[in-house]
Tab-separated table of C-alpha atoms and ligand atoms in Angstrom:
chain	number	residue	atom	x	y	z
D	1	UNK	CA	-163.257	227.381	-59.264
D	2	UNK	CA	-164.231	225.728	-62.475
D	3	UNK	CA	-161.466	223.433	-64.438
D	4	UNK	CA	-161.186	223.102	-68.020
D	5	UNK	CA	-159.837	220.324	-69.411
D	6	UNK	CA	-159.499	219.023	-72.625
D	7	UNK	CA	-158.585	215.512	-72.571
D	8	UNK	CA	-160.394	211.794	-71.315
D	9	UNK	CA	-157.393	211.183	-68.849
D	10	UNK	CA	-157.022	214.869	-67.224
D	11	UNK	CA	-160.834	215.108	-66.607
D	12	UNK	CA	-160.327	211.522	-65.065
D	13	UNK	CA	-157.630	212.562	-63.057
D	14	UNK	CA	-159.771	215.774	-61.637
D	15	UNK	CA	-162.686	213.529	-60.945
D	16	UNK	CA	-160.300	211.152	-58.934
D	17	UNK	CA	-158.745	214.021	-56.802
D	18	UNK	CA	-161.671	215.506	-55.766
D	19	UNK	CA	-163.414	211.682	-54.981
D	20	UNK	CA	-166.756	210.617	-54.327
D	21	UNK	CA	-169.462	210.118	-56.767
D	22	UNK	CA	-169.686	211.206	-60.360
D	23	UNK	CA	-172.201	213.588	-62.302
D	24	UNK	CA	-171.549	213.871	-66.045
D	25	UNK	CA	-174.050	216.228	-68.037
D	26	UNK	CA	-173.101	215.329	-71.472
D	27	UNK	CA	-174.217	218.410	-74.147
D	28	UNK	CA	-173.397	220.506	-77.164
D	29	UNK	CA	-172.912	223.539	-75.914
D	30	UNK	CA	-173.874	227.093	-76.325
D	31	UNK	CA	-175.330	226.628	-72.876
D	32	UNK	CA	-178.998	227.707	-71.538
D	33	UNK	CA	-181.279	227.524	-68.675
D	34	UNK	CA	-182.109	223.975	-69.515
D	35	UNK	CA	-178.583	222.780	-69.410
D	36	UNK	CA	-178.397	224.924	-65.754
D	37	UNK	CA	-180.919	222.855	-64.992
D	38	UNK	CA	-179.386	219.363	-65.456
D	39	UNK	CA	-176.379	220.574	-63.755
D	40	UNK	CA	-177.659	221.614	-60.454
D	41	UNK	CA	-179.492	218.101	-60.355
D	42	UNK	CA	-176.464	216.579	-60.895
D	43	UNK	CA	-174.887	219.050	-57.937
D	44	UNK	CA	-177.599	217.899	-55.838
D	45	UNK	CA	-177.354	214.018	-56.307
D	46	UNK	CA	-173.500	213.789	-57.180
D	47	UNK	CA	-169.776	214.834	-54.998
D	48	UNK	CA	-167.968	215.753	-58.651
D	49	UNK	CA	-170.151	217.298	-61.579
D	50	UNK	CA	-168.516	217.342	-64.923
D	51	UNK	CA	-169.884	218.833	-68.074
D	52	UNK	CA	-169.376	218.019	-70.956
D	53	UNK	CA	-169.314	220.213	-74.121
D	54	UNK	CA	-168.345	218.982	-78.225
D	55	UNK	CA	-170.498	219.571	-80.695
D	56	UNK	CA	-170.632	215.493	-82.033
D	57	UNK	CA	-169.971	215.963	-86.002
D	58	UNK	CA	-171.379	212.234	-86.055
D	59	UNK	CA	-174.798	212.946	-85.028
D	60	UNK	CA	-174.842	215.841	-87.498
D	61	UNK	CA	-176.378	214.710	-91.013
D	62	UNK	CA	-175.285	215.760	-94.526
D	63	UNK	CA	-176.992	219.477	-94.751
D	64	UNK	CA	-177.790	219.879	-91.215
D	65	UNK	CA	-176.639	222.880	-88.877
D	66	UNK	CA	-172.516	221.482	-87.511
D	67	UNK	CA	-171.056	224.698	-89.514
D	68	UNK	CA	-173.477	226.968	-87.703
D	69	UNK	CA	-174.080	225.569	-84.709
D	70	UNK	CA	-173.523	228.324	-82.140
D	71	UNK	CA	-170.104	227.681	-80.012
D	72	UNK	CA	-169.264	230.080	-77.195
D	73	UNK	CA	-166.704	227.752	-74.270
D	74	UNK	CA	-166.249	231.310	-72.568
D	75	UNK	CA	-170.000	231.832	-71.772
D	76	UNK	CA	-170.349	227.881	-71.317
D	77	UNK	CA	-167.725	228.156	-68.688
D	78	UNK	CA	-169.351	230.613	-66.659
D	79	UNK	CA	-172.977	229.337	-66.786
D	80	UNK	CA	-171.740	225.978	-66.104
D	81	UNK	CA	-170.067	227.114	-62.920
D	82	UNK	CA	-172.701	229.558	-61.901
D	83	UNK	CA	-174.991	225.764	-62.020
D	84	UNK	CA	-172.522	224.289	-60.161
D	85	UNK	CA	-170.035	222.024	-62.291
D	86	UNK	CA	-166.430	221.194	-60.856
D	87	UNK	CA	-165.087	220.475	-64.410
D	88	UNK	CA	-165.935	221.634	-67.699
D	89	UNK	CA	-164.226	218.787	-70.318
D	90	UNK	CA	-164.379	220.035	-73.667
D	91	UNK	CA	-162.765	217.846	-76.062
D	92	UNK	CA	-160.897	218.954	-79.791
D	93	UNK	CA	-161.857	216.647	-82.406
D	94	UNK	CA	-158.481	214.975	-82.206
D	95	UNK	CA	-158.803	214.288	-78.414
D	96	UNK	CA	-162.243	211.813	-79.321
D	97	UNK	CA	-161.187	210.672	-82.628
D	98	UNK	CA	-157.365	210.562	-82.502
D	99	UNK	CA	-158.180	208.029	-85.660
D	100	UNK	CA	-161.357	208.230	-87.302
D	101	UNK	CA	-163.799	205.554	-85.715
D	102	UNK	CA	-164.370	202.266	-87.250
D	103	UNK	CA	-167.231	201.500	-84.002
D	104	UNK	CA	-170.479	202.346	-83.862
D	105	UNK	CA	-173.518	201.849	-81.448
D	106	UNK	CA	-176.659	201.725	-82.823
D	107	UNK	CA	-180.162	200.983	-81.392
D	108	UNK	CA	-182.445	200.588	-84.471
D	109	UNK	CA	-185.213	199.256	-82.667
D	110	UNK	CA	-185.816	202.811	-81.069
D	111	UNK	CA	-184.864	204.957	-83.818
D	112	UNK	CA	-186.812	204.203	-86.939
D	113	UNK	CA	-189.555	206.872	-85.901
D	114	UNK	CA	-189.798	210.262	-84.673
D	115	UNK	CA	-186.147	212.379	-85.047
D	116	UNK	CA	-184.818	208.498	-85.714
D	117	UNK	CA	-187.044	208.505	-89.225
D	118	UNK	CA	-186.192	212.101	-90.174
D	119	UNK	CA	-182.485	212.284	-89.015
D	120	UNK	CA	-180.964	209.088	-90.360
D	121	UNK	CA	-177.777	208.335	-88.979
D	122	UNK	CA	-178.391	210.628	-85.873
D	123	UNK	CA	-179.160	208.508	-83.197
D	124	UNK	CA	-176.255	205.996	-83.960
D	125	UNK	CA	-174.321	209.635	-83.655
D	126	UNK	CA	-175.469	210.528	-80.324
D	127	UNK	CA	-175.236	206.803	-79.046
D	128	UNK	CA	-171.250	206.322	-80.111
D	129	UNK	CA	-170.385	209.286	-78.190
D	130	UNK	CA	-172.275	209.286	-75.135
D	131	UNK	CA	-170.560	205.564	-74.854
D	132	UNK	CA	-167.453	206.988	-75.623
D	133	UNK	CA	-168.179	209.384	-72.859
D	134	UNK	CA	-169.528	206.814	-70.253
D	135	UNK	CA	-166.545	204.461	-71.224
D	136	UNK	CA	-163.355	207.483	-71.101
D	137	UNK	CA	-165.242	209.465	-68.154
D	138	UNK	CA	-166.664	206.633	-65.740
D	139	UNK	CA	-169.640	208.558	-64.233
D	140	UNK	CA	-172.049	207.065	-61.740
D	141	UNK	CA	-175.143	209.185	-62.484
D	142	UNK	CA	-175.467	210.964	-66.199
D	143	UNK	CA	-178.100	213.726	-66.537
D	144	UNK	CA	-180.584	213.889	-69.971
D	145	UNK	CA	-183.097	216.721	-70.631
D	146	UNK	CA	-186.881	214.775	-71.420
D	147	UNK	CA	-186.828	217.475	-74.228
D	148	UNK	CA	-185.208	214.611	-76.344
D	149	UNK	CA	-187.491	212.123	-75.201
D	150	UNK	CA	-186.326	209.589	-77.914
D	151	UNK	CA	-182.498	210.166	-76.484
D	152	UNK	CA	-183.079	209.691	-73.078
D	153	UNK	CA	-184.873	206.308	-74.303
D	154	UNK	CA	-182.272	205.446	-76.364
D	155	UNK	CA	-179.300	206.612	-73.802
D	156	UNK	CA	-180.905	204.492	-70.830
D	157	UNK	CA	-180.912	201.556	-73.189
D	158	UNK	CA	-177.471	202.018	-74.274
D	159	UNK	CA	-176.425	201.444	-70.939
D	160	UNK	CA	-178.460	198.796	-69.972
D	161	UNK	CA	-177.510	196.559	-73.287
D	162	UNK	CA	-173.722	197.596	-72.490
D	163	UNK	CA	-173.323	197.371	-69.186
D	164	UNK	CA	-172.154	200.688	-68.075
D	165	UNK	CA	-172.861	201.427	-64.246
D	166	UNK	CA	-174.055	204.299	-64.466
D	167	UNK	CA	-177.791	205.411	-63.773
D	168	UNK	CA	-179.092	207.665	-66.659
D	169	UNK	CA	-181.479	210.558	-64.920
D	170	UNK	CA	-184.001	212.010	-66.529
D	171	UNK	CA	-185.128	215.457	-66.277
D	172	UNK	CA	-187.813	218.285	-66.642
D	173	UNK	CA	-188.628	220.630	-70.217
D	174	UNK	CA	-187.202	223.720	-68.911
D	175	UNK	CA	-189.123	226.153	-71.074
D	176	UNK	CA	-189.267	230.067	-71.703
D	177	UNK	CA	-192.110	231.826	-69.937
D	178	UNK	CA	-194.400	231.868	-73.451
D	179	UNK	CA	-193.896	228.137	-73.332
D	180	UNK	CA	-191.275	227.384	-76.067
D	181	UNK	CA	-189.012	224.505	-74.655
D	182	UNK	CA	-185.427	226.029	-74.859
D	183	UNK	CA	-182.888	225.083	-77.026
D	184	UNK	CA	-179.530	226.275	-79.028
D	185	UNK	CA	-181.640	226.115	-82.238
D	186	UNK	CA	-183.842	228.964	-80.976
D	187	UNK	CA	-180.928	231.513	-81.810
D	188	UNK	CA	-181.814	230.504	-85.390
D	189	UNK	CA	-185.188	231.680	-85.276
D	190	UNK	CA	-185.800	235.582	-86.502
D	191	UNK	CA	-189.089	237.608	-84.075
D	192	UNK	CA	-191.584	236.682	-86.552
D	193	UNK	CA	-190.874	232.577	-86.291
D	194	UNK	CA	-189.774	233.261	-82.676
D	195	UNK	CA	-193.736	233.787	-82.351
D	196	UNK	CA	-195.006	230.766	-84.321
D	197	UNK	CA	-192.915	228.258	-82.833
D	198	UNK	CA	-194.956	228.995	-79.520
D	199	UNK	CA	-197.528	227.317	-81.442
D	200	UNK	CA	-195.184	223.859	-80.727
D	201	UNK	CA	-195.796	223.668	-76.660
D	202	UNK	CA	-199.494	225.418	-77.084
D	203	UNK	CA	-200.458	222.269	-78.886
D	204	UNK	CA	-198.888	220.041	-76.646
D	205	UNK	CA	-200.494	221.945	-73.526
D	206	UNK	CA	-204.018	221.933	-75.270
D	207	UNK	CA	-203.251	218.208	-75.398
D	208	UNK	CA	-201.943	217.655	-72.110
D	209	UNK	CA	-205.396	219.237	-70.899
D	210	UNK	CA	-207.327	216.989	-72.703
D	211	UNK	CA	-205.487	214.031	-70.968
D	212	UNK	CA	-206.706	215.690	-67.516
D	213	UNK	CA	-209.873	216.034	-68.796
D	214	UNK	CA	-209.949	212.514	-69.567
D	215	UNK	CA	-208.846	211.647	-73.496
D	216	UNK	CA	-206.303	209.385	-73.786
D	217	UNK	CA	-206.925	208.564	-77.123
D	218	UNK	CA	-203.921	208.935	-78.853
D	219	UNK	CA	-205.374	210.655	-82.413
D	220	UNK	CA	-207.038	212.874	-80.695
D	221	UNK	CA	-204.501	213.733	-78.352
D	222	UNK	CA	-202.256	213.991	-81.830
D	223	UNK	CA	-204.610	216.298	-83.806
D	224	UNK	CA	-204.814	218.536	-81.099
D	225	UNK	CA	-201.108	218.867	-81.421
D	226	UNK	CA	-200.472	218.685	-85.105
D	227	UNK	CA	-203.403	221.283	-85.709
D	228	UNK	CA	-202.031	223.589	-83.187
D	229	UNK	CA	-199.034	223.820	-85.331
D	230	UNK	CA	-200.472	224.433	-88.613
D	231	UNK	CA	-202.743	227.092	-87.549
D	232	UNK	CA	-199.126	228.878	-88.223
D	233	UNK	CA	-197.964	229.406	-91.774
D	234	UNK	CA	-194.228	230.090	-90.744
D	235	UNK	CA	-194.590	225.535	-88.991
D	236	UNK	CA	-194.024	223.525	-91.482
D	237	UNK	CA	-195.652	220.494	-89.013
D	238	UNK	CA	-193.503	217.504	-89.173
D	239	UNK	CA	-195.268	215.094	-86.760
D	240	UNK	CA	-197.456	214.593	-83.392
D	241	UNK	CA	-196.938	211.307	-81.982
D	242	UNK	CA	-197.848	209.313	-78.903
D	243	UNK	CA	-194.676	206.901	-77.937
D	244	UNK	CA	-193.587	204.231	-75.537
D	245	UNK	CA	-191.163	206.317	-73.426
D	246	UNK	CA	-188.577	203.076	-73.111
D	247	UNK	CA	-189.333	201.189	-76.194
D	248	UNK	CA	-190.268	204.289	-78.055
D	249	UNK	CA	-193.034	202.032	-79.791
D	250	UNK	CA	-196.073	204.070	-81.170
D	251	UNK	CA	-199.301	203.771	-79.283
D	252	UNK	CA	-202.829	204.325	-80.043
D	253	UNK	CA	-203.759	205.172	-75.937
D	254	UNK	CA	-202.134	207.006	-72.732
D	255	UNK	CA	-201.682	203.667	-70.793
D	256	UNK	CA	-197.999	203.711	-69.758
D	257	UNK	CA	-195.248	205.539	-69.366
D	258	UNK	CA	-195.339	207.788	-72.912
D	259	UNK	CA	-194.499	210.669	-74.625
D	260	UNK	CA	-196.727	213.082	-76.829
D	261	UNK	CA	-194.273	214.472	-79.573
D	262	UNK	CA	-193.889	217.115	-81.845
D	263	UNK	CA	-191.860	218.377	-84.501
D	264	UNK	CA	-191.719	221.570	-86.924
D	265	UNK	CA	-189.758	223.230	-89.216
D	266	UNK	CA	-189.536	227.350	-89.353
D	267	UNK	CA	-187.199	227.863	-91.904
D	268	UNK	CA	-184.316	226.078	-91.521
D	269	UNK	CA	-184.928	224.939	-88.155
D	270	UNK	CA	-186.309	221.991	-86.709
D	271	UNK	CA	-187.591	222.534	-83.296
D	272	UNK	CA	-188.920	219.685	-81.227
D	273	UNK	CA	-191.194	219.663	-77.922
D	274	UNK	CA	-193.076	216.998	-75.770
D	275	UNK	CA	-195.060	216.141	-72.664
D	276	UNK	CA	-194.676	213.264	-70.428
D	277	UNK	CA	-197.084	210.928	-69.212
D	278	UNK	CA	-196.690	208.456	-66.335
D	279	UNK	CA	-199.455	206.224	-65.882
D	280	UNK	CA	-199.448	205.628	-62.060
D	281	UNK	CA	-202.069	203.537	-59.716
D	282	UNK	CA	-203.109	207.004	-58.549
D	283	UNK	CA	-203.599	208.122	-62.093
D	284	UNK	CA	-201.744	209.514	-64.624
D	285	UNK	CA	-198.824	212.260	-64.217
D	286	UNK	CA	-198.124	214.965	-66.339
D	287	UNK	CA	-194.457	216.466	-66.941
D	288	UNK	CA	-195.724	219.665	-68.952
D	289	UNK	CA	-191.695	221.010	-67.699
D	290	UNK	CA	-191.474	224.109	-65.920
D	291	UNK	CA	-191.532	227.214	-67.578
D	292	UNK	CA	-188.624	229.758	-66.464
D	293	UNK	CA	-189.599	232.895	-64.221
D	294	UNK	CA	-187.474	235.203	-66.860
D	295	UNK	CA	-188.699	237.159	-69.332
D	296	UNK	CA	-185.430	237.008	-71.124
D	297	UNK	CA	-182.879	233.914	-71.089
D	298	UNK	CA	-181.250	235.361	-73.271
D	299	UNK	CA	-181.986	232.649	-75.862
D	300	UNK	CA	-184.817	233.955	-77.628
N	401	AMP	P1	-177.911	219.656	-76.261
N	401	AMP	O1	-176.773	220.529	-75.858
N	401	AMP	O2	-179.008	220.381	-76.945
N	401	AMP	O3	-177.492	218.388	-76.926
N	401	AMP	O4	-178.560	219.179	-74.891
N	401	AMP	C1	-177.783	218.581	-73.887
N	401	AMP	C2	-178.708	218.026	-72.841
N	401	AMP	O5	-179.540	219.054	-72.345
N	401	AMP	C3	-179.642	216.932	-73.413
N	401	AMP	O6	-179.801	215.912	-72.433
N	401	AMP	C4	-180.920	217.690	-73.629
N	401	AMP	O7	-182.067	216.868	-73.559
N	401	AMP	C5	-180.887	218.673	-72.476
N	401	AMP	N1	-181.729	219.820	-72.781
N	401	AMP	C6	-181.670	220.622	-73.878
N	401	AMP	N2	-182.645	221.546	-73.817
N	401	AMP	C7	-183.335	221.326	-72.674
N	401	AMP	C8	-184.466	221.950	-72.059
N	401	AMP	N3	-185.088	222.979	-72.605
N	401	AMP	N4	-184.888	221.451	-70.877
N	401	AMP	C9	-184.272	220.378	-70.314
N	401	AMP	N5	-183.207	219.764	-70.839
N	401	AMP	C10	-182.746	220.220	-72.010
């Protein structure tokens, strides 16, 4: 049986009693097959998995989505137990800002580009809670989707610079079978942008061939992207960028450990996408993410 709890201490307390090691999988909300996947890594690796859902006001900029945001803890609830969480902590406002915060954590050095440059403010957001929530919930492993690339970057670093034992795992894209890397936001898109925004991972596929075919040159690689995503009139392209996964630096080749990254606006939304590369002594590894085996997730 799943527990729901609402506060730092009671979530403690239910990690304690059930002993052993400790998976948080920190998120938003409005769960999907992405989140799933996170969570069953984290049932794999850990004794005590623990979700987290609160939609973080402070990474939310003036404007931006927090009103609309979709919020369901019912249908969290279940998907997070069909994945395999113990706990579900879900947090009122009042329970993480019982006064309003005077602290924050900010990384600049890895946020002045990509989301960083067009979200100000976000990344110190996303950075003050997860340390909130690796300093009030005391996990040993925490699970991050490489759909934000630039998060997981900054959240490993967080915890390195601070201290916090706690070994920040990176995962997989999970994507819908036509490619589109899921996410909440897609529930904002109508059919018609639902369509175009396939034109986000297309790109980044097209691009992710060329590396196998041998380009590693990074404005290539990023036309290939960019162009892929203005070949739609409903993408408003924001950017396709080649970055140092850890210090998130820009680069002008594929030779380390890097990101390809896009971003596009349909509408109101901003949708985001990547591939991974890992520049090994056999060669260089793709992470393209997996695409699901449903037609429907339910999400689209
Ligand atoms: P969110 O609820 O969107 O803040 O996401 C919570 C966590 O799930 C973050 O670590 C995200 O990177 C991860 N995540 C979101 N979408 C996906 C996806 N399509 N595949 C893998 N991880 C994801």
């Amino acid at each position: 049986m799943i527990e729901h709890v609402e506060t730092f201490a009671g979530t403690r307390d239910l990690q304690r009693a059930r002993g052993g090691s400790i998976g948080l999988v920190p998120t938003l909300g409005f769960l999907h097959e992405g989140h799933s996947a996170l969570i069953q890594r984290a049932r794999s690796e850990c004794d005590v998995v623990t979700v987290s859902v609160f939609v973080n006001p402070l990474q939310f900029g003036e404007g931006e989505d927090l009103d609309r945001y979709p919020r369901d803890i019912e249908r969290d609830s279940t998907i997070a137990a069909a994945a395999g969480a113990d706990l579900v902590f879900a947090p009122a406002l009042t329970e993480m800002f019982p006064v309003a915060p005077v602290t924050t954590v900010s990384l600049e050095a890895l946020t002045d580009t990509l989301t960083g440059k067009s979200r100000p403010g976000h990344f110190a957001g996303v950075a003050t809670i997860v340390t909130k929530l690796f300093a009030g919930l005391q996990p040993d492993r925490a699970y991050f989707g490489r759909k934000d690339a630039q998060q997981l970057a900054v959240v490993t670093r967080l915890a390195s610079d601070l201290s916090f034992p706690v070994r920040v795992v990176g995962c997989p894209i999970i994507r819908e079978a036509d490619g589109l890397a899921m996410s909440s936001r897609n529930t904002y898109l109508n059919d018609l942008e639902r369509r175009a925004a396939t034109s986000l991972s297309r790109g980044l596929m097209a691009a992710a061939d060329a590396v196998e075919r041998g380009t590693l040159d990074a404005e290539t690689l990023e036309a290939i992207a960019y162009d892929a995503m203005s070949s739609e009139h409903l993408v408003e392209p924001e950017y396709a960028e080649l970055h140092d996964a850890h210090s998130v630096v820009h680069l002008n080749t594929v030779d380390r450990d890097s990101f390809l990254a896009v971003a596009g606006r349909l509408g109101e939304t901003r949708l985001i996408d990547n591939v991974h590369f890992d520049v090994t002594d056999e060669g260089i590894v793709i992470d393209r993410g997996i695409r699901s085996q449903q037609t429907e997730s339910g999400q689209s």
